[in-house]
Amino acid sequence: FSQYQYIKTETRGRVAIVTLNRPKALNALCTPLMTELNTALKAFDQDANIGAMVLTGSEKAFAAGADIKEMSTLNFVDNFKNNFIEDWTGVTKIRKPIIAAVNGFALGGGCELAMMCDLIYAGDRAKFGQPEIKLGIIPGAGGTQRFTQAVGKAKAMHMVLTGDMMTAAEAESAGLVAKVYPADQLLETAIKNAETIAGYSLPSVMMAKELVDASFEMPLAQGLLFERRLFHALFATKDQKEGMAAFAEKRAPKFTHE
Ligand code: CAA
């Protein structure tokens, strides 16, 4: 029995795996799916036994975007009053790292969802795009902003104005994707990397994520100061003592995440 209809969740050691599971609609991100996703990610964020998460879809689609059929009858006033799509930003409030493992299509809201994660690994046949322009709209969950931050103006303008798709190889060379793996090895590799991250001291991992994110919001001098202060702060953890003692003693550290 699962409490979820549109996603599947499992854990492997300290890694949580969330799989978008709406195959008939290529994981189109309908409202109940996003509600379930936010609930699951928040629960894992609060779970002391979890250190990192992997978000994935199917071989055919990570997610083909917001649900076009659900959106087709919406109107401006309701969107405005309901602040349509604002609830998606729940994903960006998660404090533990989330890896997006993207096979197949990551289009529109699907690409935006992947970009809300902390890093993207792609299968070699993945396709990324912001095709909203073809529907008479524009991206509404970060496609004009995060895409531009990731790949720069030239490629972002091209993608957002033409609706063209980008291959995994192009996405990697443009800086959208951290690494590309053969499609059938993507998920296992993403989980393995998540296990590596989850094995490190959680406070240091969470601070590292917070600081990289802060670099997009802060002037350099403030960002560097914030970094130095958190660097100082980590010397108050048991894990810093353990990590450095283990190095000196030529053994593997045993982090307790405190
Ligand atoms: N919303 C709702 N249903 C969708 C969907 C979406 N975004 N994408 C695919 N589906 C459904 C299709 O309607 C189809 O359902 P039926 O079998 O009931 O007809 C099923 O998924 C399979 O899709 P296709 O038959 O189209 O599969 P394909 O392999 O021929 O094409 C595709 C794949 C190129 C991804 C194509 O489905 C497609 O172009 N999808 C829409 C992509 C898109 O425009 N995304 C942006 C949405 S807007 C947005 O996301 C706004 C935002 O910024 C938040």
XYZ file of C-alpha atoms and ligand atoms in Angstrom:
312
model
C 0.000 0.000 0.000
C 1.253 3.441 -0.889
C -0.194 6.717 0.295
C 0.664 8.128 -3.149
C -1.101 7.808 -6.490
C 1.279 9.682 -8.807
C 4.700 9.024 -7.300
C 6.610 6.084 -5.849
C 9.046 6.365 -2.975
C 11.710 4.061 -1.602
C 14.806 4.361 0.509
C 18.194 2.793 0.067
C 20.348 3.344 3.130
C 20.454 7.103 3.650
C 19.161 7.865 0.148
C 15.499 8.472 -0.670
C 14.354 7.803 -4.223
C 11.221 9.508 -5.510
C 9.917 8.343 -8.884
C 7.322 10.324 -10.807
C 4.754 7.730 -11.783
C 2.079 8.979 -14.152
C 3.166 6.997 -17.232
C 0.026 7.520 -19.331
C 0.624 11.280 -19.386
C 4.445 11.145 -19.576
C 4.532 12.306 -15.946
C 2.721 15.562 -16.739
C 2.806 17.487 -13.475
C -0.847 17.774 -12.478
C -1.677 19.501 -9.212
C -2.181 16.317 -7.151
C 1.186 15.000 -8.384
C 2.935 18.172 -7.254
C 1.138 18.014 -3.895
C 2.328 14.435 -3.401
C 5.858 15.315 -4.492
C 6.071 18.227 -2.061
C 4.717 16.031 0.753
C 7.219 13.240 0.066
C 10.256 15.522 -0.271
C 9.347 17.391 2.909
C 8.952 14.138 4.832
C 12.390 12.921 3.687
C 13.874 16.335 4.495
C 12.659 15.896 8.076
C 13.742 12.241 8.316
C 17.007 11.986 10.290
C 17.870 8.724 8.511
C 17.964 10.386 5.075
C 20.924 12.398 3.793
C 20.138 12.940 0.102
C 17.339 12.372 -2.405
C 17.101 11.309 -6.016
C 14.149 12.460 -8.123
C 13.529 10.552 -11.322
C 10.869 9.641 -13.868
C 10.685 6.881 -16.447
C 12.935 5.855 -19.304
C 10.605 7.782 -21.682
C 9.986 10.917 -19.640
C 11.276 12.639 -16.548
C 8.230 14.883 -16.981
C 6.612 16.362 -20.100
C 5.622 19.558 -18.317
C 2.717 21.006 -16.430
C -0.555 19.250 -17.250
C -1.761 21.024 -20.381
C -5.239 19.510 -20.195
C -5.632 20.685 -16.602
C -4.367 24.173 -17.517
C -6.433 24.602 -20.671
C -9.491 26.048 -18.910
C -7.684 28.222 -16.371
C -8.103 31.987 -16.513
C -6.051 34.952 -15.403
C -8.039 36.021 -12.359
C -8.115 32.529 -10.861
C -4.410 31.990 -11.595
C -3.645 35.291 -9.925
C -5.856 34.673 -6.911
C -4.613 31.097 -6.445
C -1.019 32.097 -7.210
C -0.928 29.205 -9.699
C 2.330 27.207 -9.623
C 3.700 29.006 -6.544
C 3.294 25.761 -4.588
C 5.876 24.141 -6.913
C 8.541 26.173 -5.144
C 8.191 23.748 -2.211
C 10.885 21.736 -3.984
C 13.332 24.636 -3.646
C 12.755 24.848 0.133
C 14.117 21.343 0.716
C 17.412 21.660 2.601
C 18.993 18.296 1.817
C 20.440 17.783 -1.675
C 18.117 16.543 -4.415
C 19.613 14.976 -7.534
C 17.412 14.965 -10.639
C 18.098 11.826 -12.693
C 16.625 12.679 -16.098
C 15.877 10.092 -18.751
C 13.709 10.976 -21.738
C 11.761 14.232 -21.916
C 12.242 17.052 -19.425
C 10.031 19.674 -21.016
C 8.407 22.852 -19.740
C 7.585 22.345 -16.076
C 9.536 19.074 -16.256
C 12.724 20.928 -17.155
C 11.873 23.554 -14.537
C 11.385 20.861 -11.904
C 14.768 19.337 -12.766
C 16.345 22.807 -12.454
C 14.766 23.259 -8.992
C 16.826 20.263 -7.900
C 20.434 20.787 -6.859
C 22.057 18.943 -9.690
C 20.970 17.206 -12.832
C 22.392 13.967 -14.182
C 21.038 12.954 -17.580
C 20.706 9.746 -19.511
C 22.305 9.980 -22.947
C 18.933 10.099 -24.705
C 17.403 12.800 -22.468
C 15.840 15.869 -24.072
C 15.441 19.219 -22.379
C 13.243 22.075 -23.518
C 10.981 24.981 -22.659
C 8.284 24.574 -25.349
C 5.627 26.730 -23.611
C 5.866 29.310 -26.411
C 4.195 26.777 -28.728
C 1.129 26.825 -26.453
C 0.750 30.597 -26.463
C 2.292 30.983 -23.007
C 5.753 31.223 -21.437
C 7.572 29.172 -18.797
C 6.055 29.845 -15.376
C 8.234 27.949 -12.905
C 11.736 29.241 -13.542
C 12.334 28.437 -17.214
C 13.252 31.984 -18.174
C 15.354 32.503 -15.031
C 17.085 29.276 -13.963
C 17.660 28.225 -17.563
C 19.378 31.544 -18.251
C 21.495 31.279 -15.102
C 22.530 27.756 -16.107
C 23.299 28.182 -19.813
C 23.584 31.939 -20.445
C 21.490 34.302 -22.525
C 22.231 33.032 -26.035
C 21.101 29.462 -25.511
C 18.306 30.403 -23.101
C 16.798 32.856 -25.590
C 17.026 30.269 -28.334
C 15.307 27.601 -26.234
C 12.597 29.831 -24.787
C 11.762 31.623 -28.050
C 11.885 28.666 -30.455
C 10.769 25.862 -28.135
C 13.548 23.674 -29.580
C 14.804 20.755 -27.545
C 18.381 20.271 -26.332
C 20.065 16.865 -26.275
C 21.775 15.530 -23.160
C 25.194 16.171 -24.722
C 24.274 19.785 -25.545
C 22.822 20.253 -22.060
C 26.048 19.005 -20.521
C 28.293 21.250 -22.596
C 25.987 24.222 -21.946
C 26.197 23.696 -18.181
C 22.605 22.626 -17.490
C 23.570 19.055 -16.689
C 26.435 17.960 -14.434
C 27.078 14.610 -16.110
C 25.644 12.335 -18.793
C 25.499 8.549 -18.357
C 24.223 5.735 -20.571
C 20.437 5.733 -20.082
C 20.324 2.289 -18.482
C 23.019 3.211 -15.940
C 21.692 6.657 -15.039
C 19.543 5.829 -12.037
C 22.024 3.460 -10.398
C 24.828 5.985 -10.866
C 22.705 8.834 -9.517
C 21.845 6.724 -6.457
C 25.512 5.830 -5.976
C 26.494 9.501 -6.081
C 23.639 10.323 -3.695
C 24.953 7.607 -1.336
C 28.379 9.243 -1.432
C 26.865 12.625 -0.550
C 24.611 11.119 2.121
C 27.679 9.490 3.693
C 29.279 12.864 4.395
C 28.454 14.956 7.443
C 24.916 16.237 6.907
C 25.509 19.711 8.392
C 28.438 20.261 6.001
C 26.401 18.993 3.048
C 23.447 21.238 3.891
C 25.674 24.275 4.367
C 27.477 23.602 1.087
C 24.114 23.484 -0.735
C 22.921 26.638 1.017
C 26.072 28.505 0.023
C 26.083 27.508 -3.628
C 22.433 28.591 -3.817
C 23.269 31.844 -2.010
C 25.827 32.694 -4.692
C 22.909 33.351 -7.059
C 21.294 35.798 -4.640
C 24.212 37.617 -3.006
C 26.936 40.059 -3.985
C 30.355 38.369 -3.940
C 31.676 40.055 -0.769
C 28.588 39.021 1.239
C 28.649 35.542 -0.250
C 32.304 35.092 0.698
C 31.638 36.330 4.227
C 28.650 33.983 4.593
C 30.877 31.149 3.367
C 33.665 31.955 5.813
C 31.228 32.166 8.762
C 29.665 28.781 7.953
C 33.159 27.379 7.432
C 34.007 28.624 10.953
C 30.759 27.184 12.308
C 31.486 23.670 11.047
C 34.398 23.470 13.495
C 31.733 23.198 16.208
C 30.579 19.813 14.874
C 31.680 16.391 16.100
C 31.984 15.391 12.465
C 34.754 17.935 11.824
C 36.798 16.388 14.667
C 36.015 12.895 13.380
C 36.748 13.740 9.720
C 40.139 15.235 10.492
C 41.096 12.587 13.078
C 40.227 9.868 10.559
C 42.467 11.514 7.972
C 45.406 11.645 10.396
C 44.811 8.037 11.458
C 44.518 6.890 7.824
C 41.035 5.368 8.286
C 37.554 6.052 6.954
C 35.593 8.622 8.983
C 32.439 7.593 10.837
C 30.191 10.626 10.591
C 27.291 10.895 13.025
C 25.811 14.030 11.411
C 26.173 16.142 14.517
N 0.173 17.655 -20.211
C -0.823 16.750 -20.326
N -0.705 15.609 -21.019
C 0.457 15.360 -21.633
C 1.547 16.246 -21.569
C 1.377 17.451 -20.816
N 2.366 18.346 -20.669
N 2.559 15.737 -22.297
C 2.142 14.568 -22.788
N 0.858 14.323 -22.390
C 0.020 13.159 -22.707
C -0.471 13.225 -24.137
O -1.611 14.048 -24.231
C -0.778 11.766 -24.408
O -2.017 11.453 -23.794
P -3.138 10.595 -24.626
O -2.477 9.259 -24.827
O -4.277 10.560 -23.671
O -3.371 11.329 -25.873
C 0.310 11.026 -23.615
O 0.796 11.967 -22.658
C 1.473 10.608 -24.487
O 1.973 11.747 -25.174
P 2.183 11.796 -26.775
O 1.231 10.877 -27.435
O 2.150 13.229 -27.170
O 3.663 11.191 -26.851
P 4.744 11.472 -28.001
O 5.843 10.504 -27.727
O 4.096 11.471 -29.343
O 5.267 12.982 -27.742
C 6.062 14.802 -26.371
C 5.987 13.263 -26.564
C 6.925 15.436 -27.453
C 6.710 15.025 -25.008
C 4.664 15.405 -26.408
O 3.814 14.669 -25.536
C 4.576 16.848 -25.995
O 4.924 17.728 -26.753
N 4.084 17.143 -24.762
C 3.878 18.480 -24.274
C 5.176 19.153 -23.898
C 4.911 20.575 -23.451
O 4.418 21.404 -24.171
N 5.253 20.881 -22.171
C 5.078 22.193 -21.621
C 3.799 22.256 -20.842
S 3.427 23.909 -20.293
C 4.282 24.125 -18.855
O 4.994 23.248 -18.428
C 4.070 25.427 -18.140
C 5.106 25.742 -17.107
O 6.104 26.341 -17.388
C 4.911 25.363 -15.709
